[in-house]
PDB file of C-alpha atoms in Angstrom:
ATOM      1  CA  MET A   1     -20.938  20.948 -29.598  1.00  0.00           C
ATOM      2  CA  LYS A   2     -20.383  20.460 -25.900  1.00  0.00           C
ATOM      3  CA  LYS A   3     -16.787  20.443 -24.848  1.00  0.00           C
ATOM      4  CA  ILE A   4     -15.602  17.348 -22.953  1.00  0.00           C
ATOM      5  CA  LEU A   5     -12.201  17.525 -21.270  1.00  0.00           C
ATOM      6  CA  THR A   6     -10.251  15.219 -18.998  1.00  0.00           C
ATOM      7  CA  LEU A   7      -9.520  16.589 -15.531  1.00  0.00           C
ATOM      8  CA  SER A   8      -5.865  17.094 -16.358  1.00  0.00           C
ATOM      9  CA  MET A   9      -6.905  19.707 -18.967  1.00  0.00           C
ATOM     10  CA  LEU A  10      -8.782  21.965 -16.592  1.00  0.00           C
ATOM     11  CA  THR A  11      -7.701  25.608 -16.828  1.00  0.00           C
ATOM     12  CA  LEU A  12      -7.667  28.367 -14.244  1.00  0.00           C
ATOM     13  CA  GLY A  13     -10.542  30.023 -16.033  1.00  0.00           C
ATOM     14  CA  MET A  14     -12.818  27.219 -14.880  1.00  0.00           C
ATOM     15  CA  LEU A  15     -12.410  28.023 -11.196  1.00  0.00           C
ATOM     16  CA  LEU A  16     -15.634  28.826  -9.357  1.00  0.00           C
ATOM     17  CA  THR A  17     -16.049  30.871  -6.198  1.00  0.00           C
ATOM     18  CA  SER A  18     -17.362  28.606  -3.449  1.00  0.00           C
ATOM     19  CA  ALA A  19     -19.574  29.746  -0.610  1.00  0.00           C
ATOM     20  CA  ILE A  20     -17.944  27.149   1.623  1.00  0.00           C
ATOM     21  CA  PRO A  21     -14.360  28.065   2.628  1.00  0.00           C
ATOM     22  CA  LEU A  22     -11.564  25.632   1.834  1.00  0.00           C
ATOM     23  CA  SER A  23      -8.725  25.324   4.304  1.00  0.00           C
ATOM     24  CA  ALA A  24      -5.474  23.582   3.495  1.00  0.00           C
ATOM     25  CA  ALA A  25      -4.739  20.389   5.359  1.00  0.00           C
ATOM     26  CA  PRO A  26      -1.274  19.428   4.094  1.00  0.00           C
ATOM     27  CA  SER A  27      -0.557  17.335   7.166  1.00  0.00           C
ATOM     28  CA  ILE A  28      -3.170  14.752   6.147  1.00  0.00           C
ATOM     29  CA  GLN A  29      -1.496  11.698   4.635  1.00  0.00           C
ATOM     30  CA  LEU A  30      -3.399   9.707   2.030  1.00  0.00           C
ATOM     31  CA  VAL A  31      -2.546   6.011   1.599  1.00  0.00           C
ATOM     32  CA  ILE A  32      -4.217   3.990  -1.166  1.00  0.00           C
ATOM     33  CA  ASN A  33      -3.456   0.264  -1.439  1.00  0.00           C
ATOM     34  CA  SER A  34      -0.239   0.796   0.566  1.00  0.00           C
ATOM     35  CA  GLU A  35       0.900   3.622  -1.713  1.00  0.00           C
ATOM     36  CA  VAL A  36       1.513   7.004  -0.066  1.00  0.00           C
ATOM     37  CA  VAL A  37      -0.114   9.445  -2.477  1.00  0.00           C
ATOM     38  CA  HIS A  38       1.738  12.674  -3.212  1.00  0.00           C
ATOM     39  CA  SER A  39      -0.384  15.219  -5.053  1.00  0.00           C
ATOM     40  CA  ASP A  40       0.011  18.821  -6.192  1.00  0.00           C
ATOM     41  CA  ALA A  41      -3.491  19.337  -4.750  1.00  0.00           C
ATOM     42  CA  PRO A  42      -3.217  18.289  -1.073  1.00  0.00           C
ATOM     43  CA  PRO A  43      -6.287  17.337   0.984  1.00  0.00           C
ATOM     44  CA  VAL A  44      -8.385  20.257   2.219  1.00  0.00           C
ATOM     45  CA  SER A  45     -10.881  20.585   5.037  1.00  0.00           C
ATOM     46  CA  VAL A  46     -14.411  21.755   4.233  1.00  0.00           C
ATOM     47  CA  ALA A  47     -16.985  22.048   7.010  1.00  0.00           C
ATOM     48  CA  GLY A  48     -15.121  19.405   8.968  1.00  0.00           C
ATOM     49  CA  ARG A  49     -14.930  16.985   6.031  1.00  0.00           C
ATOM     50  CA  THR A  50     -11.730  15.817   4.357  1.00  0.00           C
ATOM     51  CA  MET A  51     -11.821  16.673   0.657  1.00  0.00           C
ATOM     52  CA  VAL A  52      -9.363  15.277  -1.865  1.00  0.00           C
ATOM     53  CA  SER A  53      -8.768  15.930  -5.537  1.00  0.00           C
ATOM     54  CA  LEU A  54     -10.126  13.251  -7.828  1.00  0.00           C
ATOM     55  CA  ALA A  55      -6.722  13.192  -9.510  1.00  0.00           C
ATOM     56  CA  SER A  56      -5.122  11.964  -6.268  1.00  0.00           C
ATOM     57  CA  LEU A  57      -7.381   8.890  -6.329  1.00  0.00           C
ATOM     58  CA  LYS A  58      -5.696   7.467  -9.438  1.00  0.00           C
ATOM     59  CA  PRO A  59      -4.443   4.380  -7.549  1.00  0.00           C
ATOM     60  CA  LEU A  60      -8.126   3.352  -7.342  1.00  0.00           C
ATOM     61  CA  LYS A  61      -8.004   3.210 -11.181  1.00  0.00           C
ATOM     62  CA  LEU A  62     -10.970   5.545 -11.536  1.00  0.00           C
ATOM     63  CA  ASN A  63     -11.805   6.954 -14.962  1.00  0.00           C
ATOM     64  CA  LEU A  64     -12.627  10.680 -14.770  1.00  0.00           C
ATOM     65  CA  VAL A  65     -14.306  12.845 -17.423  1.00  0.00           C
ATOM     66  CA  TRP A  66     -14.950  16.581 -16.969  1.00  0.00           C
ATOM     67  CA  ASN A  67     -17.793  18.409 -18.732  1.00  0.00           C
ATOM     68  CA  ALA A  68     -16.876  22.104 -18.787  1.00  0.00           C
ATOM     69  CA  ASP A  69     -20.342  23.312 -19.891  1.00  0.00           C
ATOM     70  CA  LYS A  70     -22.298  21.468 -17.205  1.00  0.00           C
ATOM     71  CA  LYS A  71     -19.549  21.671 -14.552  1.00  0.00           C
ATOM     72  CA  THR A  72     -19.916  17.937 -13.962  1.00  0.00           C
ATOM     73  CA  VAL A  73     -17.426  15.160 -13.524  1.00  0.00           C
ATOM     74  CA  THR A  74     -18.319  11.565 -14.402  1.00  0.00           C
ATOM     75  CA  VAL A  75     -16.515   8.816 -12.512  1.00  0.00           C
ATOM     76  CA  ASN A  76     -16.492   5.102 -13.150  1.00  0.00           C
ATOM     77  CA  ALA A  77     -14.363   2.229 -11.883  1.00  0.00           C
ATOM     78  CA  PRO A  78     -13.198  -0.939 -13.657  1.00  0.00           C
ATOM     79  CA  GLY A  79     -15.786  -3.689 -13.397  1.00  0.00           C
ATOM     80  CA  VAL A  80     -18.482  -1.352 -12.046  1.00  0.00           C
ATOM     81  CA  LYS A  81     -21.438  -0.738 -14.350  1.00  0.00           C
ATOM     82  CA  GLU A  82     -22.816   2.316 -12.554  1.00  0.00           C
ATOM     83  CA  LYS A  83     -21.323   5.739 -13.199  1.00  0.00           C
ATOM     84  CA  LEU A  84     -21.125   8.463 -10.574  1.00  0.00           C
ATOM     85  CA  VAL A  85     -21.926  11.985 -11.780  1.00  0.00           C
ATOM     86  CA  LEU A  86     -20.997  14.915  -9.546  1.00  0.00           C
ATOM     87  CA  THR A  87     -21.928  18.537 -10.189  1.00  0.00           C
ATOM     88  CA  ILE A  88     -19.769  21.345  -8.841  1.00  0.00           C
ATOM     89  CA  GLY A  89     -21.560  23.170  -6.033  1.00  0.00           C
ATOM     90  CA  GLN A  90     -24.388  20.646  -5.655  1.00  0.00           C
ATOM     91  CA  LYS A  91     -24.878  18.154  -2.817  1.00  0.00           C
ATOM     92  CA  GLU A  92     -26.860  15.703  -4.916  1.00  0.00           C
ATOM     93  CA  ALA A  93     -25.071  13.247  -7.183  1.00  0.00           C
ATOM     94  CA  SER A  94     -26.349  10.481  -9.428  1.00  0.00           C
ATOM     95  CA  TYR A  95     -25.023   6.955  -9.190  1.00  0.00           C
ATOM     96  CA  GLY A  96     -26.557   4.799 -11.870  1.00  0.00           C
ATOM     97  CA  GLU A  97     -30.303   5.284 -11.355  1.00  0.00           C
ATOM     98  CA  LYS A  98     -29.903   6.382  -7.731  1.00  0.00           C
ATOM     99  CA  THR A  99     -29.613   9.879  -6.280  1.00  0.00           C
ATOM    100  CA  LEU A 100     -27.016  10.237  -3.516  1.00  0.00           C
ATOM    101  CA  THR A 101     -26.540  13.105  -1.087  1.00  0.00           C
ATOM    102  CA  LEU A 102     -23.122  14.464  -0.146  1.00  0.00           C
ATOM    103  CA  ASP A 103     -22.390  16.197   3.166  1.00  0.00           C
ATOM    104  CA  VAL A 104     -20.360  18.747   1.211  1.00  0.00           C
ATOM    105  CA  PRO A 105     -20.729  19.434  -2.539  1.00  0.00           C
ATOM    106  CA  ALA A 106     -17.954  18.785  -5.021  1.00  0.00           C
ATOM    107  CA  GLN A 107     -15.876  21.912  -5.605  1.00  0.00           C
ATOM    108  CA  LEU A 108     -13.025  23.321  -7.655  1.00  0.00           C
ATOM    109  CA  ASN A 109      -9.860  24.159  -5.736  1.00  0.00           C
ATOM    110  CA  LYS A 110      -6.504  25.060  -7.269  1.00  0.00           C
ATOM    111  CA  ASN A 111      -7.615  23.849 -10.677  1.00  0.00           C
ATOM    112  CA  ARG A 112      -8.702  20.462  -9.344  1.00  0.00           C
ATOM    113  CA  VAL A 113     -12.099  18.921  -8.607  1.00  0.00           C
ATOM    114  CA  VAL A 114     -12.231  18.035  -4.914  1.00  0.00           C
ATOM    115  CA  VAL A 115     -14.789  15.690  -3.367  1.00  0.00           C
ATOM    116  CA  PRO A 116     -15.585  14.262   0.070  1.00  0.00           C
ATOM    117  CA  LEU A 117     -13.116  11.415   0.438  1.00  0.00           C
ATOM    118  CA  ARG A 118     -15.342   8.914   2.209  1.00  0.00           C
ATOM    119  CA  PHE A 119     -18.212   9.455  -0.215  1.00  0.00           C
ATOM    120  CA  ILE A 120     -16.247   8.805  -3.401  1.00  0.00           C
ATOM    121  CA  SER A 121     -14.448   5.796  -1.915  1.00  0.00           C
ATOM    122  CA  GLU A 122     -17.500   4.106  -0.476  1.00  0.00           C
ATOM    123  CA  ALA A 123     -19.476   4.735  -3.659  1.00  0.00           C
ATOM    124  CA  PHE A 124     -17.096   2.305  -5.329  1.00  0.00           C
ATOM    125  CA  LYS A 125     -17.087  -0.085  -2.358  1.00  0.00           C
ATOM    126  CA  ALA A 126     -13.594   0.796  -1.218  1.00  0.00           C
ATOM    127  CA  GLU A 127     -12.713   0.494   2.473  1.00  0.00           C
ATOM    128  CA  VAL A 128     -11.860   3.783   4.187  1.00  0.00           C
ATOM    129  CA  GLU A 129     -10.167   4.120   7.559  1.00  0.00           C
ATOM    130  CA  TRP A 130      -9.290   7.348   9.347  1.00  0.00           C
ATOM    131  CA  LYS A 131      -6.303   7.281  11.736  1.00  0.00           C
ATOM    132  CA  ALA A 132      -6.935  10.460  13.717  1.00  0.00           C
ATOM    133  CA  GLU A 133      -3.826  10.150  15.885  1.00  0.00           C
ATOM    134  CA  LYS A 134      -1.649  10.039  12.757  1.00  0.00           C
ATOM    135  CA  ASN A 135      -3.696  12.329  10.500  1.00  0.00           C
ATOM    136  CA  THR A 136      -3.795   9.526   7.964  1.00  0.00           C
ATOM    137  CA  VAL A 137      -6.549   8.330   5.660  1.00  0.00           C
ATOM    138  CA  ILE A 138      -6.224   4.718   4.498  1.00  0.00           C
ATOM    139  CA  ILE A 139      -8.134   3.462   1.447  1.00  0.00           C
ATOM    140  CA  ARG A 140      -8.260  -0.118   0.195  1.00  0.00           C
ATOM    141  CA  SER A 141      -9.915  -0.642  -3.174  1.00  0.00           C
ATOM    142  CA  ALA A 142     -12.745  -3.153  -3.387  1.00  0.00           C
ATOM    143  CA  ASP A 143     -10.540  -5.759  -5.058  1.00  0.00           C
ATOM    144  CA  GLN A 144      -7.915  -5.485  -2.293  1.00  0.00           C
ATOM    145  CA  VAL A 145     -10.073  -5.522   0.857  1.00  0.00           C
ATOM    146  CA  GLU A 146      -9.841  -9.310   1.256  1.00  0.00           C
ATOM    147  CA  THR A 147      -6.066  -9.209   0.723  1.00  0.00           C
ATOM    148  CA  TYR A 148      -5.590  -6.841   3.663  1.00  0.00           C
ATOM    149  CA  LYS A 149      -7.827  -8.995   5.855  1.00  0.00           C
ATOM    150  CA  LYS A 150      -5.517 -11.937   5.165  1.00  0.00           C
ATOM    151  CA  LEU A 151      -2.487  -9.768   5.876  1.00  0.00           C
ATOM    152  CA  TYR A 152      -3.688  -8.495   9.245  1.00  0.00           C
ATOM    153  CA  GLN A 153      -6.184 -11.030  10.546  1.00  0.00           C
ATOM    154  CA  GLY A 154      -5.597 -14.252   8.652  1.00  0.00           C
ATOM    155  CA  THR A 155      -4.308 -17.384  10.352  1.00  0.00           C
ATOM    156  CA  ASP A 156      -2.580 -18.555   7.164  1.00  0.00           C
ATOM    157  CA  LEU A 157       0.957 -17.429   7.947  1.00  0.00           C
ATOM    158  CA  VAL A 158       2.381 -18.321   4.531  1.00  0.00           C
ATOM    159  CA  ALA A 159      -0.301 -16.291   2.723  1.00  0.00           C
ATOM    160  CA  ALA A 160       0.188 -13.305   5.050  1.00  0.00           C
ATOM    161  CA  ARG A 161       3.960 -13.381   4.565  1.00  0.00           C
ATOM    162  CA  LYS A 162       3.654 -13.523   0.788  1.00  0.00           C
ATOM    163  CA  ILE A 163       1.313 -10.532   0.837  1.00  0.00           C
ATOM    164  CA  ALA A 164       3.748  -8.652   3.087  1.00  0.00           C
ATOM    165  CA  VAL A 165       6.783  -9.093   0.857  1.00  0.00           C
ATOM    166  CA  ASN A 166       4.778  -8.164  -2.251  1.00  0.00           C
ATOM    167  CA  LEU A 167       3.478  -4.868  -0.834  1.00  0.00           C
ATOM    168  CA  PRO A 168       4.944  -1.818  -2.560  1.00  0.00           C
ATOM    169  CA  SER A 169       7.325   0.395  -0.609  1.00  0.00           C
ATOM    170  CA  ASN A 170       8.083   4.066  -1.121  1.00  0.00           C
ATOM    171  CA  ASP A 171      11.503   3.556   0.475  1.00  0.00           C
ATOM    172  CA  GLU A 172      14.596   2.610  -1.503  1.00  0.00           C
ATOM    173  CA  ASN A 173      17.889   1.113  -0.410  1.00  0.00           C
ATOM    174  CA  THR A 174      20.829   3.476  -0.110  1.00  0.00           C
ATOM    175  CA  LEU A 175      23.293   0.615   0.455  1.00  0.00           C
ATOM    176  CA  HIS A 176      24.090  -2.106  -2.059  1.00  0.00           C
ATOM    177  CA  ASN A 177      25.072  -5.761  -2.214  1.00  0.00           C
ATOM    178  CA  THR A 178      28.818  -6.230  -2.786  1.00  0.00           C
ATOM    179  CA  GLU A 179      28.923  -9.992  -3.401  1.00  0.00           C
ATOM    180  CA  GLU A 180      29.339 -11.494  -6.848  1.00  0.00           C
ATOM    181  CA  GLY A 181      27.202 -14.587  -6.278  1.00  0.00           C
ATOM    182  CA  VAL A 182      23.779 -13.620  -4.997  1.00  0.00           C
ATOM    183  CA  TYR A 183      21.478 -15.495  -2.648  1.00  0.00           C
ATOM    184  CA  TYR A 184      17.897 -14.311  -2.197  1.00  0.00           C
ATOM    185  CA  GLN A 185      16.424 -14.861   1.232  1.00  0.00           C
ATOM    186  CA  TYR A 186      13.654 -13.815   3.620  1.00  0.00           C
ATOM    187  CA  ILE A 187      13.907 -14.019   7.395  1.00  0.00           C
ATOM    188  CA  PHE A 188      10.820 -13.727   9.641  1.00  0.00           C
ATOM    189  CA  PRO A 189      10.422 -13.719  13.419  1.00  0.00           C
ATOM    190  CA  GLU A 190       8.636 -16.868  14.570  1.00  0.00           C
ATOM    191  CA  GLY A 191       4.880 -16.630  13.941  1.00  0.00           C
ATOM    192  CA  GLU A 192       5.033 -13.155  12.377  1.00  0.00           C
ATOM    193  CA  ALA A 193       4.332 -11.651   8.964  1.00  0.00           C
ATOM    194  CA  LEU A 194       4.323  -7.868   9.491  1.00  0.00           C
ATOM    195  CA  ARG A 195       8.077  -7.444   9.855  1.00  0.00           C
ATOM    196  CA  TYR A 196      10.907  -9.240   8.126  1.00  0.00           C
ATOM    197  CA  TYR A 197      14.379  -9.120   6.591  1.00  0.00           C
ATOM    198  CA  SER A 198      14.942  -9.238   2.852  1.00  0.00           C
ATOM    199  CA  VAL A 199      18.441 -10.491   2.006  1.00  0.00           C
ATOM    200  CA  VAL A 200      20.178 -10.054  -1.347  1.00  0.00           C
ATOM    201  CA  GLY A 201      23.722 -11.349  -1.202  1.00  0.00           C
ATOM    202  CA  ASN A 202      25.292  -9.582   1.785  1.00  0.00           C
ATOM    203  CA  LEU A 203      22.736  -6.748   1.891  1.00  0.00           C
ATOM    204  CA  LEU A 204      20.108  -7.098   4.615  1.00  0.00           C
ATOM    205  CA  THR A 205      17.023  -4.854   4.627  1.00  0.00           C
ATOM    206  CA  TYR A 206      14.595  -4.823   7.551  1.00  0.00           C
ATOM    207  CA  TYR A 207      10.974  -3.845   6.861  1.00  0.00           C
ATOM    208  CA  GLU A 208       7.999  -3.153   9.119  1.00  0.00           C
ATOM    209  CA  ILE A 209       4.388  -2.788   7.948  1.00  0.00           C
ATOM    210  CA  LYS A 210       2.286  -0.213   9.810  1.00  0.00           C
ATOM    211  CA  ASP A 211      -1.013   1.302   8.689  1.00  0.00           C
ATOM    212  CA  ASP A 212      -0.681  -0.428   5.295  1.00  0.00           C
ATOM    213  CA  VAL A 213       2.685   1.220   4.591  1.00  0.00           C
ATOM    214  CA  LYS A 214       5.859  -0.852   4.333  1.00  0.00           C
ATOM    215  CA  HIS A 215       8.743   1.056   5.912  1.00  0.00           C
ATOM    216  CA  LEU A 216      12.426   0.390   5.363  1.00  0.00           C
ATOM    217  CA  VAL A 217      13.658   0.659   8.960  1.00  0.00           C
ATOM    218  CA  TRP A 218      17.253  -0.521   8.689  1.00  0.00           C
ATOM    219  CA  GLU A 219      19.750  -1.803   6.128  1.00  0.00           C
ATOM    220  CA  GLY A 220      23.217  -3.230   6.533  1.00  0.00           C
ATOM    221  CA  VAL A 221      26.030  -4.719   4.450  1.00  0.00           C
ATOM    222  CA  GLU A 222      27.420  -7.817   6.124  1.00  0.00           C
ATOM    223  CA  GLY A 223      31.161  -8.402   6.042  1.00  0.00           C
ATOM    224  CA  ASP A 224      33.345 -11.131   7.486  1.00  0.00           C
ATOM    225  CA  SER A 225      32.526 -12.645  10.904  1.00  0.00           C
ATOM    226  CA  GLU A 226      28.880 -11.537  10.518  1.00  0.00           C
ATOM    227  CA  LYS A 227      29.795  -7.912  11.273  1.00  0.00           C
ATOM    228  CA  TYR A 228      28.380  -5.011   9.288  1.00  0.00           C
ATOM    229  CA  THR A 229      30.762  -2.899   7.235  1.00  0.00           C
ATOM    230  CA  LYS A 230      27.995  -0.367   6.562  1.00  0.00           C
ATOM    231  CA  GLU A 231      24.552   0.190   8.001  1.00  0.00           C
ATOM    232  CA  LYS A 232      21.843   2.823   8.032  1.00  0.00           C
ATOM    233  CA  GLY A 233      18.799   3.273  10.252  1.00  0.00           C
ATOM    234  CA  LYS A 234      18.010   1.713  13.615  1.00  0.00           C
ATOM    235  CA  ARG A 235      19.124  -1.899  13.782  1.00  0.00           C
ATOM    236  CA  PRO A 236      16.308  -4.042  15.233  1.00  0.00           C
ATOM    237  CA  PRO A 237      16.960  -6.285  18.248  1.00  0.00           C
ATOM    238  CA  VAL A 238      17.594  -9.923  17.405  1.00  0.00           C
ATOM    239  CA  ASP A 239      14.493 -12.069  17.860  1.00  0.00           C
ATOM    240  CA  LYS A 240      14.786 -15.226  19.928  1.00  0.00           C
ATOM    241  CA  THR A 241      13.517 -17.446  17.127  1.00  0.00           C
ATOM    242  CA  GLN A 242      13.632 -16.701  13.410  1.00  0.00           C
ATOM    243  CA  TYR A 243      12.951 -18.738  10.283  1.00  0.00           C
ATOM    244  CA  TYR A 244      14.631 -18.244   6.926  1.00  0.00           C
ATOM    245  CA  PHE A 245      13.617 -19.063   3.341  1.00  0.00           C
ATOM    246  CA  LEU A 246      16.476 -19.102   0.840  1.00  0.00           C
ATOM    247  CA  GLN A 247      16.548 -19.594  -2.913  1.00  0.00           C
ATOM    248  CA  GLU A 248      19.436 -21.779  -4.083  1.00  0.00           C
ATOM    249  CA  ARG A 249      21.662 -20.313  -6.788  1.00  0.00           C
ATOM    250  CA  VAL A 250      21.826 -23.296  -9.137  1.00  0.00           C
ATOM    251  CA  ASP A 251      18.452 -25.055  -9.228  1.00  0.00           C
ATOM    252  CA  HIS A 252      16.433 -22.237  -7.584  1.00  0.00           C
ATOM    253  CA  SER A 253      14.971 -24.680  -5.077  1.00  0.00           C
ATOM    254  CA  VAL A 254      14.056 -23.377  -1.623  1.00  0.00           C
ATOM    255  CA  THR A 255      15.997 -24.153   1.535  1.00  0.00           C
ATOM    256  CA  TYR A 256      14.354 -23.221   4.806  1.00  0.00           C
ATOM    257  CA  GLY A 257      14.748 -23.717   8.522  1.00  0.00           C
ATOM    258  CA  LYS A 258      15.405 -22.153  11.896  1.00  0.00           C
ATOM    259  CA  VAL A 259      18.120 -19.492  11.974  1.00  0.00           C
ATOM    260  CA  GLY A 260      21.128 -20.759  13.919  1.00  0.00           C
ATOM    261  CA  GLY A 261      19.899 -24.260  14.569  1.00  0.00           C
ATOM    262  CA  GLY A 262      18.393 -27.444  13.222  1.00  0.00           C
ATOM    263  CA  LYS A 263      18.960 -29.208   9.945  1.00  0.00           C
ATOM    264  CA  PRO A 264      17.744 -27.183   6.952  1.00  0.00           C
ATOM    265  CA  VAL A 265      15.166 -28.600   4.552  1.00  0.00           C
ATOM    266  CA  THR A 266      15.491 -28.282   0.789  1.00  0.00           C
ATOM    267  CA  GLN A 267      12.611 -28.779  -1.614  1.00  0.00           C
ATOM    268  CA  ALA A 268      11.744 -27.926  -5.195  1.00  0.00           C
ATOM    269  CA  LEU A 269       9.545 -24.924  -5.768  1.00  0.00           C
ATOM    270  CA  PRO A 270       5.918 -25.669  -6.682  1.00  0.00           C
ATOM    271  CA  LYS A 271       5.251 -25.858 -10.415  1.00  0.00           C
ATOM    272  CA  ASN A 272       4.167 -22.617 -12.096  1.00  0.00           C
ATOM    273  CA  SER A 273       5.364 -20.608  -9.081  1.00  0.00           C
ATOM    274  CA  THR A 274       6.291 -17.038  -9.934  1.00  0.00           C
ATOM    275  CA  GLY A 275       7.976 -14.264  -7.996  1.00  0.00           C
ATOM    276  CA  LEU A 276      10.458 -14.467  -5.173  1.00  0.00           C
ATOM    277  CA  SER A 277       7.651 -14.766  -2.608  1.00  0.00           C
ATOM    278  CA  ALA A 278       7.209 -18.364  -3.843  1.00  0.00           C
ATOM    279  CA  ILE A 279      10.168 -19.387  -1.659  1.00  0.00           C
ATOM    280  CA  ILE A 280       8.065 -18.765   1.461  1.00  0.00           C
ATOM    281  CA  VAL A 281       6.647 -22.142   2.445  1.00  0.00           C
ATOM    282  CA  HIS A 282       4.901 -23.764   5.400  1.00  0.00           C
ATOM    283  CA  ILE A 283       6.968 -24.685   8.455  1.00  0.00           C
ATOM    284  CA  SER A 284       5.495 -27.507  10.501  1.00  0.00           C
ATOM    285  CA  GLY A 285       4.280 -26.425  13.922  1.00  0.00           C
ATOM    286  CA  GLU A 286       4.615 -22.680  13.338  1.00  0.00           C
ATOM    287  CA  VAL A 287       1.490 -20.717  14.301  1.00  0.00           C
ATOM    288  CA  ARG A 288       0.761 -17.094  13.542  1.00  0.00           C
ATOM    289  CA  LYS A 289       0.774 -14.747  16.529  1.00  0.00           C
ATOM    290  CA  ASP A 290       0.864 -11.153  15.216  1.00  0.00           C
ATOM    291  CA  GLN A 291      -2.700 -10.653  13.919  1.00  0.00           C
ATOM    292  CA  ILE A 292      -4.190  -7.181  14.242  1.00  0.00           C
ATOM    293  CA  LYS A 293      -7.940  -7.112  14.806  1.00  0.00           C
TER     294      LYS A 293
END
C-alpha cells in the first residue's frame, strides 16, 4: 500500500539532493492577509526565484498531502475544485486537467517542501506583491483581494475604517487601562482610514497600516489634565482635525463628533450590528483623502 503522509510528518530521510543550489534568504518577510508569517523554514532563493515552504502558506488555508513514494505534494484550497499536484525535482505540475510549467521545480529543503512563491499563490488566484525596497512579499488570498481594494482605494470611508480596525496585529500592548469604568472609542484624522487611535478607558493606542501590516506605533496611559502618566513609542503629532466614535457604557449607543469642538451626536447602533467596529458611522461632509493607488 502506498504511504500517504501530511507534510508535517516528513522525515530527514526523505531529503533529496537538488542540482539547483538553495541559498538562505532570512531577510525576506512574508505577509499573508496582514499576518507576518514566522516559519522554521525561512524563504530561500533559487535561481533568482523566491521559494517558500508550503507549510508557511497555512494562512491561505491550503490543504497539503505528501506522497512519499511518488515524491509529490497535492494542494487544494477551500472552494476550489481543481487540485495542484507538484513533483519534487520536476518543472511540470498538474492543475486539474491542465499542465503548468514552473520556473524552478519544487524541492525539499530542511525537511520542508519549497515551491516558487508566485506560482503557488497565483495558481489559487491570490494576489502577490513584491516590495523590493523592503524585501517583503505580500499575499492576499482570493477571498480578501476585494477587501484590500476597499481599504486602500475605496471612497467609502466608513467601510475602509472598519476594515482597518479589524485587521489583525502582531503587536500587543505593554501598557494597560487603569480606569474602572471603561469607554471604547476610535479616533481618526479627518478623511483618513490607515491610521487611528484605539481608546479603552484611559489607554490610548496609535496604529498605522503600512504594506498590509498594522503596527502599534505608540501607546499612552492618560492621567489627570490630559497628561500621560506612562507612554511607550513615538507619540504622533496632533492632527488639526480629528473625529471620534465612542460607545456609551449603559445603552451601548454610539456618540460621535469632532474632537475638541461641536455638539456630539448620539444614535442607536444599527440592528444586528456586531463587533466594536460597528460604532464607526458616517459623518456628514467628510470625504476620504488617504487612498493609495
